Amino acid sequence: MRFERITSTLIVLPIDNIDTDQIIPARFLKTTSREGLGEKLFHDWRYSKDGKAHSEFALSIARPGSRILLAGSNFGCGSSREHAPWALYDFGIRAVIAPSFADIFRANAAKNGILTVEVTREFAAFLLESQMRALGLEVTIDLQAQALSAGGITIEFPFDAFSRQCLLHGRDELDYLLSQMTEVEAYENAHAGS
Amino acid sequence: MEPQTLFDKIWQSHVVKEEPGCPAVLYVDLHLIHEVTSPQAFSDLRRRGLRVRRPDRTFATMDHSVQTNPTGAAREDAAATQQLRALSENCGKAGISLFEPGSEHHGIVHVIGPELGLTRPGATIVCGDSHTSTHGAFGALAFGIGTSEVAHVLATQCLLQRKPRTMDVRFTGKLRPWVSAKDMCLALTAKIGTGGATGHVIEYRGEAVDQLSVESRMTLCNMSIEAGARAGMVAPDEKCVDWLKGRPYSPRGLAWTDARKRWLALRSDRGANFDSHVRIDGSDIDAMITWGTTPAMAVAVGKPTPRPDDFATESERAAAAKALAYMGLKPGEPLTGRRISTVFIGSCTNGRIEDLRAAASLLRGRSVAPHVRMLVVPGSQQVLRQAEAEGLDGVFKAAGAQWRKPGCSMCIAMNGDQIAEGEYAVSTSNRNFEGRQGKGGRTFLASPLTATAAAITGRLTHPRELMQEVPCVLNA
C-alpha cells in the first residue's frame, strides 16, 4: 500500500470514541475476503430499517469522492477487527483526521494505506468550523512533508517513521520481517525449550 | 542494574532485534487464532507462497460464530459455515491444532488458552482479538492484533512493535462481598475513560488484586482494552502458578519444578519506574453497571443516570446525551427498578466456572422472572463439564434459564444469539457499544451477580439485596 499525498474534501463525523462496531458491525465480519465492505461502512448509522441511506448522515452529505474523514478523539476503539480499515478503504477513504486514535486501529490502518493524522482538538475544531463555513473545504495531506494544509493554514503532524517509509515506498512490513529470519532463527535456537 | 517492571522484563527477553528508527522485532511464544480474523491472513500467505513457520506455537478454535443452542436444530448460516470451513482447511494444511465445537477442549479462545496450560507466565501471546489481554492474568504479555499482523506471525512468528508505555494501576483495600473483578474493570474504565490507557501496558497491583482468584484476574485483565490499554497483566504468585499445574500443556516433572521457580521470580522490581499511575480504593467500589454506550459510562448500582450538563467538556456532554437517547434513558433517572428482558451470562470476560458459580449461588431455589430470557453460556467445554459435575446446569434449568453450549454467543451476536431493537439486556460481556448485541439493542454491562439479580427480579437490582443468606463465593 502506497501513500504520498492527497487533496480532498472532508467527510465530517465529529464524534468521540467511534468504535469499530460502528465502523463495521460484527454481523458483517463473516467474510473470508477483504473486499466489498465499503457498502457496510457505518452501516447502522448510515441506513434506515428499509435499507435506504439516511440523507442527513455524514457519508450522504459529503461531496461524492471525498477521501478524508474528520472524526472525534479515540477513533477506532474497541475490537481489533481489521475489517474496519478495509471497510474505510473500500469506501474510498485514504486518511482519517482525529485528535487521537486507538492503538490497534492505528496499526491496522497503516498496513492498509490509510493515514491516521493526529491533530489537536483545537485544529480539529478549526477544520470543522471551516467546513461549516464553506462546504467544499479542501484539505491536502502530504506524508513526505508530514504536513496538512487547509483554509490557508499548514500544520505538521506526527507519524511513525517506519510506517511512513513503508507507506511512501509501498513497502510491506512483512517484507521487512522476512528479511530478519536469520536473527529469528538464532533467537529460536538460543531459546529452545522455553 | 536499573529496576525493571514485569513488562520490561518480558519485552526485553523477546526482542529479537531492534534497528535504529525501526520498531522492535518481537518474538511471539504463542499465537491463538479463530475463524473471524484469520482467513484473510492465510490468503496472504498463499498469495506470497509462504508457509506457517511454527504450527507448533499456533492453536485454533472456533468461537465467534458457532451455535450455542444445545438442541442442535440451529445451524450456522452460509457465510459462517464458509468461514468455519476455511479455518478447518487452513489448520489442516498447516498442521495447526484446532479445537472444534463438541471436542473436549473447545471453547472461547481466551478461556481455553489458560485452561490448557498454553498460557504461561513470562510468555508473549497474541491473537486477532482485542481481549487477548485476558492471558496477562498469568504474568504474560498478551495483546490483540489485526489480521495483517496475524499473517506476520503465521509467517515469521514475530511482530513489529514499538515499545508501549507502562501504567501502574493499584487497587488498595479489601473488596466488599458483592464486588467482583468485573466491577473493578468498570470502576477503572469509568475513572480513566475508554482512551485512558491508550499506548500503555497496565500492571494491576495492590491488596485487592492479590486477593483476587486467578479467574477473577482474567476478568480484570480481559477488559484492559476497554480503557484503551495495549495489555494488562498481574505478576504471577503461588495461586497463579498452582492454577496451571497439571494442565494438558503445562510442563511436567523436573520441567515443572524449574518453570515454577522461574515464574515465581517474575515481578516488577522494587522501585521500577512506570510512566503513569492510577490508584483506586477497592473498598470504595460498589457493584457497577453501565448506563450508556461505552464501558466507561458506568456508575454504582443504585446511582441515577448522569445529567449531560454534569460533564466538563462539550464533547462529553454530547456523548452523554447521545448515549442516553440511544439507551432510551432520561438524565438523572434511577437505574435500579428499570425493567429488562434478557440476561446473558458468559463471554471471555465472565464465562468461567467461578462466574457460573456466582450466578448459580443467587439462582439456587429461585426463578428467573417470567418476562426474562436468561442465557447461560459456558466459556468452554471444560467449564460446561465442571458446571454439570457440580450440578449448576440443574440450578439454571430449574430456575428457567437456558443452559447453552460454549461460544462467544451474545457478546458479539454473530451467531444469532442477540437482542431485539430497543430491548434491554443485562450482560456480563465486555462491550455495550451501539448495536453490539443486536442492532438497536440496549446493553447494561454488569457482573454475574448483578446480572443474575436482574434476571430474578426482572429489573435492575443491587445484588446485595438478594445475597443475605447466600454464602459468598467470590474473593475467597
XYZ file of C-alpha atoms in Angstrom, chain A residues 26-98:
73
model
C -19.909 -7.620 13.741
C -22.586 -9.308 11.671
C -20.673 -8.298 8.540
C -17.470 -9.989 9.673
C -18.477 -13.387 8.341
C -16.380 -12.933 5.246
C -13.182 -14.531 4.050
C -12.294 -11.593 1.789
C -11.094 -8.025 2.294
C -13.216 -6.532 -0.459
C -16.763 -5.292 -0.639
C -17.064 -3.962 2.905
C -17.416 -0.309 1.804
C -21.162 -0.516 1.399
C -21.427 -1.737 5.010
C -19.252 1.104 6.364
C -21.033 2.770 9.339
C -23.978 0.581 8.387
C -26.230 1.126 11.385
C -25.729 4.890 11.417
C -25.963 5.146 7.664
C -29.056 3.185 6.697
C -32.634 3.185 7.938
C -34.588 -0.002 8.587
C -35.758 -0.251 4.975
C -32.144 -0.149 3.782
C -32.212 3.415 2.452
C -29.319 5.715 3.301
C -30.212 8.462 5.795
C -29.987 11.679 3.785
C -28.572 13.613 6.772
C -25.782 11.120 7.625
C -22.193 12.264 7.104
C -21.476 9.900 4.208
C -24.603 11.141 2.383
C -23.906 14.847 2.954
C -20.244 14.712 1.925
C -19.217 15.573 -1.609
C -19.004 12.448 -3.738
C -15.405 11.312 -3.931
C -14.409 12.719 -0.519
C -11.495 10.664 0.751
C -10.677 12.191 4.139
C -12.698 11.527 7.288
C -12.655 14.038 10.159
C -13.580 12.291 13.411
C -13.515 12.762 17.192
C -10.901 11.515 19.639
C -10.061 7.846 20.309
C -11.220 6.878 16.830
C -11.337 3.124 16.179
C -11.541 1.962 19.791
C -12.842 -1.479 20.704
C -12.344 -4.593 18.635
C -9.123 -5.401 16.760
C -11.032 -6.178 13.544
C -9.051 -5.100 10.503
C -12.393 -5.109 8.712
C -12.665 -1.512 9.982
C -9.827 -0.120 7.807
C -10.821 -2.500 4.992
C -14.336 -1.011 5.021
C -12.972 2.561 5.108
C -10.548 1.828 2.259
C -13.159 0.040 0.186
C -15.441 3.055 0.560
C -12.621 5.261 -0.719
C -11.276 6.810 2.475
C -7.494 7.251 2.481
C -6.964 9.338 5.634
C -8.660 9.880 8.985
C -8.019 13.098 10.921
C -8.723 12.928 14.654
